[in-house]
Tab-separated table of C-alpha atoms and ligand atoms in Angstrom:
chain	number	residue	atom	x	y	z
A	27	UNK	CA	61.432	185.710	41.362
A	28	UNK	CA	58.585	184.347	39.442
A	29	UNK	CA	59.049	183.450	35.875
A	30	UNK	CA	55.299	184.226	34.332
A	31	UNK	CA	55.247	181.517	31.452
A	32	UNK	CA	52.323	183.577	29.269
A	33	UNK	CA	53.460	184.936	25.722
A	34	UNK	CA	53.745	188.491	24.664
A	35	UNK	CA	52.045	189.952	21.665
A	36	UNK	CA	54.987	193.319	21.279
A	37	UNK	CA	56.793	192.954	18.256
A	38	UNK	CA	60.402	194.532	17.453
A	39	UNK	CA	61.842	194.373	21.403
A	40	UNK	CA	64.757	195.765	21.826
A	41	UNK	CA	67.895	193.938	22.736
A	42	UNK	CA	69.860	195.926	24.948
A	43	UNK	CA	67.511	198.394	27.444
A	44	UNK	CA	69.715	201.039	29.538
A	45	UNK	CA	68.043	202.845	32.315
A	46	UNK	CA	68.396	205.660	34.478
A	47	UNK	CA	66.316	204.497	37.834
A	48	UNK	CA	65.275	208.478	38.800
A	49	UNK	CA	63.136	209.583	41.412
A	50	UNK	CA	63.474	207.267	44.231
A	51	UNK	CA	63.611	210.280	47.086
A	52	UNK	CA	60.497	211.733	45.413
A	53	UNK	CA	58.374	208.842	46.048
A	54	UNK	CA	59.610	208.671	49.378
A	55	UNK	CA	58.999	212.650	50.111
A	56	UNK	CA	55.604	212.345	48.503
A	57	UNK	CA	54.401	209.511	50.900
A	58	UNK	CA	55.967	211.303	53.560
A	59	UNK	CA	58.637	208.731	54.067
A	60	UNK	CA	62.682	209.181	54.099
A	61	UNK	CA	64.445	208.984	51.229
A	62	UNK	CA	65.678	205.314	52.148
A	63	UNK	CA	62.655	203.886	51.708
A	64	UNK	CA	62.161	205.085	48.070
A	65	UNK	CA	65.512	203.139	47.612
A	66	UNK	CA	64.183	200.048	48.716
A	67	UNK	CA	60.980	200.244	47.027
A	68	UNK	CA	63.528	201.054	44.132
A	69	UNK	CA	65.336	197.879	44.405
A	70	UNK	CA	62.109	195.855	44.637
A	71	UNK	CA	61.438	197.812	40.985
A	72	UNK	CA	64.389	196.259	39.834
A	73	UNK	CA	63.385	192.348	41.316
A	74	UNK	CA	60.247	192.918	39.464
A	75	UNK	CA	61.531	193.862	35.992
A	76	UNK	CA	64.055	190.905	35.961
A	77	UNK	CA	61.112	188.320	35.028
A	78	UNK	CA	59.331	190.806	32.884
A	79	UNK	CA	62.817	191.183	30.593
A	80	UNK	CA	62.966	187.155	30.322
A	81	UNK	CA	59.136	187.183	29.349
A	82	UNK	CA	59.744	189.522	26.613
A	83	UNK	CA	62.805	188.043	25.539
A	84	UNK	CA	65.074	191.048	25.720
A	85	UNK	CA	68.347	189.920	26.663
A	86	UNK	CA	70.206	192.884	27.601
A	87	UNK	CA	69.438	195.445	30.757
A	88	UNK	CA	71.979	198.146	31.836
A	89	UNK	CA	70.983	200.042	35.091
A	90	UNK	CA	72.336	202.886	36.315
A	91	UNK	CA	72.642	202.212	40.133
A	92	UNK	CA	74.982	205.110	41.002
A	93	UNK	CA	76.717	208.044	39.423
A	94	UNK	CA	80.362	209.366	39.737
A	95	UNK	CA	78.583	212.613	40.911
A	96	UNK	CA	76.270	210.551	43.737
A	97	UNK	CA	78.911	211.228	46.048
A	98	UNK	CA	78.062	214.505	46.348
A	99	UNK	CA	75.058	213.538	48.474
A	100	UNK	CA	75.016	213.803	52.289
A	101	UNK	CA	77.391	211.099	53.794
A	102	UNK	CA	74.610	209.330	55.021
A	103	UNK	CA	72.543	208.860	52.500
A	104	UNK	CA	75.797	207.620	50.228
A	105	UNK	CA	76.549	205.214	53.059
A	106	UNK	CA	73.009	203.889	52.668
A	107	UNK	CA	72.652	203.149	49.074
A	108	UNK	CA	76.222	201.383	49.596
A	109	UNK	CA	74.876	199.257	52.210
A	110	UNK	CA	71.682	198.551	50.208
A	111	UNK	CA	73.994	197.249	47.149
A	112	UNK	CA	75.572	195.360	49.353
A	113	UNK	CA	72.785	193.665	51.271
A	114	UNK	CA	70.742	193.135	47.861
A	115	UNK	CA	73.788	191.894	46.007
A	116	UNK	CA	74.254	189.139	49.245
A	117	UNK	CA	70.276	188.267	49.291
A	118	UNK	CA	69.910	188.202	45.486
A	119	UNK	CA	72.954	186.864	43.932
A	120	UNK	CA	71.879	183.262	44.317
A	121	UNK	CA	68.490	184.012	42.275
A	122	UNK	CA	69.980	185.635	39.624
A	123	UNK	CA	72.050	182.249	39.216
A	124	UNK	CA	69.528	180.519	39.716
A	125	UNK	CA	67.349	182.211	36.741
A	126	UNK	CA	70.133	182.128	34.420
A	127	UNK	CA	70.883	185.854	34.865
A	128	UNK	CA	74.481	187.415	34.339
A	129	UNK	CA	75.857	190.196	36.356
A	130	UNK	CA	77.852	192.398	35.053
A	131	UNK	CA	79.174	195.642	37.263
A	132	UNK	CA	80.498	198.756	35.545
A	133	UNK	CA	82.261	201.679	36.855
A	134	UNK	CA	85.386	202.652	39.441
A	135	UNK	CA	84.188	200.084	42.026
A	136	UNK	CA	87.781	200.604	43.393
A	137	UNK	CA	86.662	203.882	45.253
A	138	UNK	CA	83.934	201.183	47.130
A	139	UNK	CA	85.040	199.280	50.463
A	140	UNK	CA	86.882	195.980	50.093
A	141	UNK	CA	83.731	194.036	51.394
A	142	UNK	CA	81.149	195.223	48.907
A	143	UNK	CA	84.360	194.749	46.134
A	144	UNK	CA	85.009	191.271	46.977
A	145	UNK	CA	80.462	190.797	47.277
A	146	UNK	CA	80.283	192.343	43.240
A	147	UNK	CA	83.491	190.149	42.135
A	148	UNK	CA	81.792	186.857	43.580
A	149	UNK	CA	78.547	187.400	42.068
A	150	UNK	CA	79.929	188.164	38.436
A	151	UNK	CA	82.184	185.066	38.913
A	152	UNK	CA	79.352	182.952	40.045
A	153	UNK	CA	76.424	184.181	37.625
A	154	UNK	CA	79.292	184.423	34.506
A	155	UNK	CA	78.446	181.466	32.419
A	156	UNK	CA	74.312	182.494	32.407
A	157	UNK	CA	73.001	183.954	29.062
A	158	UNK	CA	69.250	184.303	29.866
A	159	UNK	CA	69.564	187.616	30.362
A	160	UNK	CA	73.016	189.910	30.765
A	161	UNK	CA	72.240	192.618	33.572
A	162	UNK	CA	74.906	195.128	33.968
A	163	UNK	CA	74.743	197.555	36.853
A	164	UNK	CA	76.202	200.615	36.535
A	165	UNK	CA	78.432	202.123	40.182
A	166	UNK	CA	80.768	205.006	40.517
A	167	UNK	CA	80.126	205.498	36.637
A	168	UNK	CA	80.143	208.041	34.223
A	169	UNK	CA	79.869	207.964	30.651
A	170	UNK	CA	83.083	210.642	30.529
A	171	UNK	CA	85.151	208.550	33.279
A	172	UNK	CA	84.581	205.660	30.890
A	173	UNK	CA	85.808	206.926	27.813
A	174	UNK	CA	88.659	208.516	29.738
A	175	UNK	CA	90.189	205.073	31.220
A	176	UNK	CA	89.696	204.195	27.935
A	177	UNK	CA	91.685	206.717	25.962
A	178	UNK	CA	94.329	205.715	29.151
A	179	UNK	CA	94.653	202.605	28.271
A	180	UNK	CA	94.620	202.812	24.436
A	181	UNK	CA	97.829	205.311	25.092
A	182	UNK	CA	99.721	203.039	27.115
A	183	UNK	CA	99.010	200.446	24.181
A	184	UNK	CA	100.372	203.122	21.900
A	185	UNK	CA	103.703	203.313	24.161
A	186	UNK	CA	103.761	199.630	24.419
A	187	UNK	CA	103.800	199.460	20.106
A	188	UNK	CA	100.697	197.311	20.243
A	189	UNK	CA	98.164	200.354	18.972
A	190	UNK	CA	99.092	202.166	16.027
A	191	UNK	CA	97.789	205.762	15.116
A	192	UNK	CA	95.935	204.809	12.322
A	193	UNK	CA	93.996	201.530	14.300
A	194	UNK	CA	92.197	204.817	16.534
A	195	UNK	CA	88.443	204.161	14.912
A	196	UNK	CA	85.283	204.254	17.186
A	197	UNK	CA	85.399	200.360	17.012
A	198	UNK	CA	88.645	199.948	18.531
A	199	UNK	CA	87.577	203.228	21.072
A	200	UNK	CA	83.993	201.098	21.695
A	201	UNK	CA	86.699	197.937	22.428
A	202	UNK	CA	88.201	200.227	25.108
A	203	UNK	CA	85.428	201.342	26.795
A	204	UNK	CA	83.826	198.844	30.435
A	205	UNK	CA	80.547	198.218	27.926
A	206	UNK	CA	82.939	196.527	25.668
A	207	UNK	CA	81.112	193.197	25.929
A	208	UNK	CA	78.019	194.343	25.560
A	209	UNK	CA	75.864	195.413	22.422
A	210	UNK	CA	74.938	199.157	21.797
A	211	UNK	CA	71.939	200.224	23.589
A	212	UNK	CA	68.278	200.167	21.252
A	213	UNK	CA	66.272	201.941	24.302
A	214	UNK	CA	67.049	204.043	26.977
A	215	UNK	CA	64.634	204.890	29.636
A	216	UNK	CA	64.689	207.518	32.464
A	217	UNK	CA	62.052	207.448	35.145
A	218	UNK	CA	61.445	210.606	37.236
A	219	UNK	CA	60.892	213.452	34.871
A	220	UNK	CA	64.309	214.812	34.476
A	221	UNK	CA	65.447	215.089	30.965
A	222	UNK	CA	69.140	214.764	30.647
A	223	UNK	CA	71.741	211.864	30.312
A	224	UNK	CA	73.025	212.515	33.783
A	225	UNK	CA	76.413	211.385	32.474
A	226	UNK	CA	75.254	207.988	32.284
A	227	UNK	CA	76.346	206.005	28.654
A	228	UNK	CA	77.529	209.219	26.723
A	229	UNK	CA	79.357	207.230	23.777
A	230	UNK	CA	77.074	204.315	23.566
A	231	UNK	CA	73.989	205.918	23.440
A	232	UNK	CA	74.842	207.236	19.963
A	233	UNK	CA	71.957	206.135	18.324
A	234	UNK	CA	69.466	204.791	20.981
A	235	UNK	CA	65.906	205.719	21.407
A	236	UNK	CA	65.469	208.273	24.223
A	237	UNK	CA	61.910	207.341	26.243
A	238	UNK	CA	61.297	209.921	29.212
A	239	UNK	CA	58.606	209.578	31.531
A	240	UNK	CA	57.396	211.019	34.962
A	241	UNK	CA	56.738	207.850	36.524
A	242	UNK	CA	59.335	207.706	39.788
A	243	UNK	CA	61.220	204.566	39.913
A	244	UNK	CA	59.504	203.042	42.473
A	245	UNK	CA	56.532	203.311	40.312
A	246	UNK	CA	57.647	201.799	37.175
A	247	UNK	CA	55.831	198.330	36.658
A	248	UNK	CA	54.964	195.937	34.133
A	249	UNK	CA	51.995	198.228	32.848
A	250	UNK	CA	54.987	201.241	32.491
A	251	UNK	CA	57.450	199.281	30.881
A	252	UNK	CA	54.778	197.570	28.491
A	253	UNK	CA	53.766	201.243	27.163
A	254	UNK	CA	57.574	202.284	26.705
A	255	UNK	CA	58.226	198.916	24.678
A	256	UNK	CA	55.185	199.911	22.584
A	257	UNK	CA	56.472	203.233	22.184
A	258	UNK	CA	59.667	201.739	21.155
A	259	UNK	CA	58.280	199.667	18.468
A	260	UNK	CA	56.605	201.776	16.782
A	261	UNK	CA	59.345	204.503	16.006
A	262	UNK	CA	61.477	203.845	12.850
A	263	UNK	CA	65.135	204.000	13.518
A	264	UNK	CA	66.822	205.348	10.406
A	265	UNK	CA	70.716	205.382	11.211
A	266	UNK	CA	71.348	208.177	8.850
A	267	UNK	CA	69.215	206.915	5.899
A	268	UNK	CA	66.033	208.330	4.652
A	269	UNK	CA	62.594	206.835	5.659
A	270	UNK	CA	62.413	205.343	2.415
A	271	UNK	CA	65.474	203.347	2.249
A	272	UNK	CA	64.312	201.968	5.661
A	273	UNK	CA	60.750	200.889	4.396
A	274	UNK	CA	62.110	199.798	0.853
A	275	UNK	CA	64.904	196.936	2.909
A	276	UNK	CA	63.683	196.448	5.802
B	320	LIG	C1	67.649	207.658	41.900
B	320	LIG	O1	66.714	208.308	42.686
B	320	LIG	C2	68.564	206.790	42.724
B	320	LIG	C3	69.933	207.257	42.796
B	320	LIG	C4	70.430	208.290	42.197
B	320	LIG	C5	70.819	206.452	43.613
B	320	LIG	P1	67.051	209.693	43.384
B	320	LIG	O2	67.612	209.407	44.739
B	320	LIG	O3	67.885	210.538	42.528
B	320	LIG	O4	65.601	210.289	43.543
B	320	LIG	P2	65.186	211.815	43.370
B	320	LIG	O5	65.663	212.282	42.030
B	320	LIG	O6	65.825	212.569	44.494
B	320	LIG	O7	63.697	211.800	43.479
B	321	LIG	C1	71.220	209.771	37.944
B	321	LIG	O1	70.287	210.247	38.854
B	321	LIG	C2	72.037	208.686	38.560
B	321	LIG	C3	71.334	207.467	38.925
B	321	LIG	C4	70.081	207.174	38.712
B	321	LIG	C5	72.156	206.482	39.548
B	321	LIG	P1	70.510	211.595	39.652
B	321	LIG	O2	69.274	211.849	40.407
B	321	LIG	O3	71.757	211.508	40.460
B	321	LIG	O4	70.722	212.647	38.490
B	321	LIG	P2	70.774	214.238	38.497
B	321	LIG	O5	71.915	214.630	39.380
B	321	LIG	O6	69.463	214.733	39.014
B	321	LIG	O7	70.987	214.598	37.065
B	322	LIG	MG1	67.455	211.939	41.111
């Protein structure tokens, strides 16, 4: 992983980028390759980015790695991407450390085997005191599993006397929730075409900027990302106030 050391002339980054990594099979089927190897490209995607966050300061990057709904796939190609995460997390954990990156995993891992469990809980506990930049992968999530084990656990703390009914806001429910560490997200980006959330960050993505684009995954490079951060700064985020208010105090 190299660290490019040149300045960046885009203003107004956003902190905290979530992505949905779409259209790894495509690549492959359109090269005339199997599906696999649009996953590995798809991981080198991800090795690539890493330095290109750090360069342009943003601090946060959420990817979605696997869905709650992934397991629908043939056996094979679920036993695959499990393997991958496993074999990337073993051949990349020490670089991550070793450019002050975070990990952070999100989602039931508990449905994953013991080996790749025990691989994800020694990375985060080795990479946990880096701030450079905090990346979160996302496995065996979905946005409405989330807020369920949340609203499960803010009921037992009900039972338990330690939540009261009138302590429910969406601050306490954001508290709950596996992103609880982490700020909300300013930009999310799906490769691949598709238009939809995909059950990815349903409550956090409440008032992030949606970016779309056709590129597949394994596509997405600096040039890519550049033109979405562009894109980014350039919209006015209102919150519920009226252009004017925004110009007026900004
Ligand atoms: C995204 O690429 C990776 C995962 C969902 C694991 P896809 O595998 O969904 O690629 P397409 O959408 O079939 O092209
Ligand atoms: C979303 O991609 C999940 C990940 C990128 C991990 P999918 O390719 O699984 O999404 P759908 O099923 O087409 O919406
Ligand atoms: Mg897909």
């Amino acid at each position: 992983m190299n660290i490019p050391s040149a300045s960046c002339d885009i203003q107004n980054v956003p902190n905290h980028v979530a992505v949905i990594m779409d259209g790894n099979g495509r690549w492959a089927k359109k090269l005339g390759l199997p599906r696999v190897a649009g996953h590995k490209k798809g991981v080198d995607t991800i090795t690539s980015l890493l330095p290109i966050c750090r360069k342009r300061k943003i601090p946060y990057l959420t990817l979605f790695a696997f869905s709650s709904e992934n397991w629908r796939r043939p056996p094979a190609e679920v036993n695959l991407l499990i393997e991958l995460l496993s074999s990337t997390l073993e051949s990349e954990m020490r670089r991550l450390d070793e450019n002050g990156i975070r990990l952070r995993v999100i989602g039931d891992v508990t449905q994953f085997p013991k080996r790749l469990q025990s691989r994800i809980r020694q990375a985060c506990e080795l990479t946990v005191d880096n701030d450079v930049l905090n990346l979160t992968i996302a496995i065996n999530y979905g946005g409405q599993w989330d807020i369920t084990q949340a609203c499960k656990a803010i009921v037992e703390g009900m039972k338990a006397g330690q939540i009261e009914n009138q302590e429910i806001t969406p601050s306490l429910i954001s508290s709950f929730l596996s992103t609880k560490d982490l700020p909300e997200p300013d930009l999310f980006i799906r490769t691949g075409g598709e238009k939809r959330i995909s059950n990815f960050l349903l409550w956090q993505l409440a008032y992030t900027e949606l970016y779309f684009t056709d590129t597949y995954w394994p596509d997405f490079d600096e040039t890519c990302f550049d033109e979405t951060l562009t894109e980014f700064a350039g919209r006015q985020r209102r919150f519920g106030k009226t252009g004017d208010q925004i110009v007026k105090f900004k």
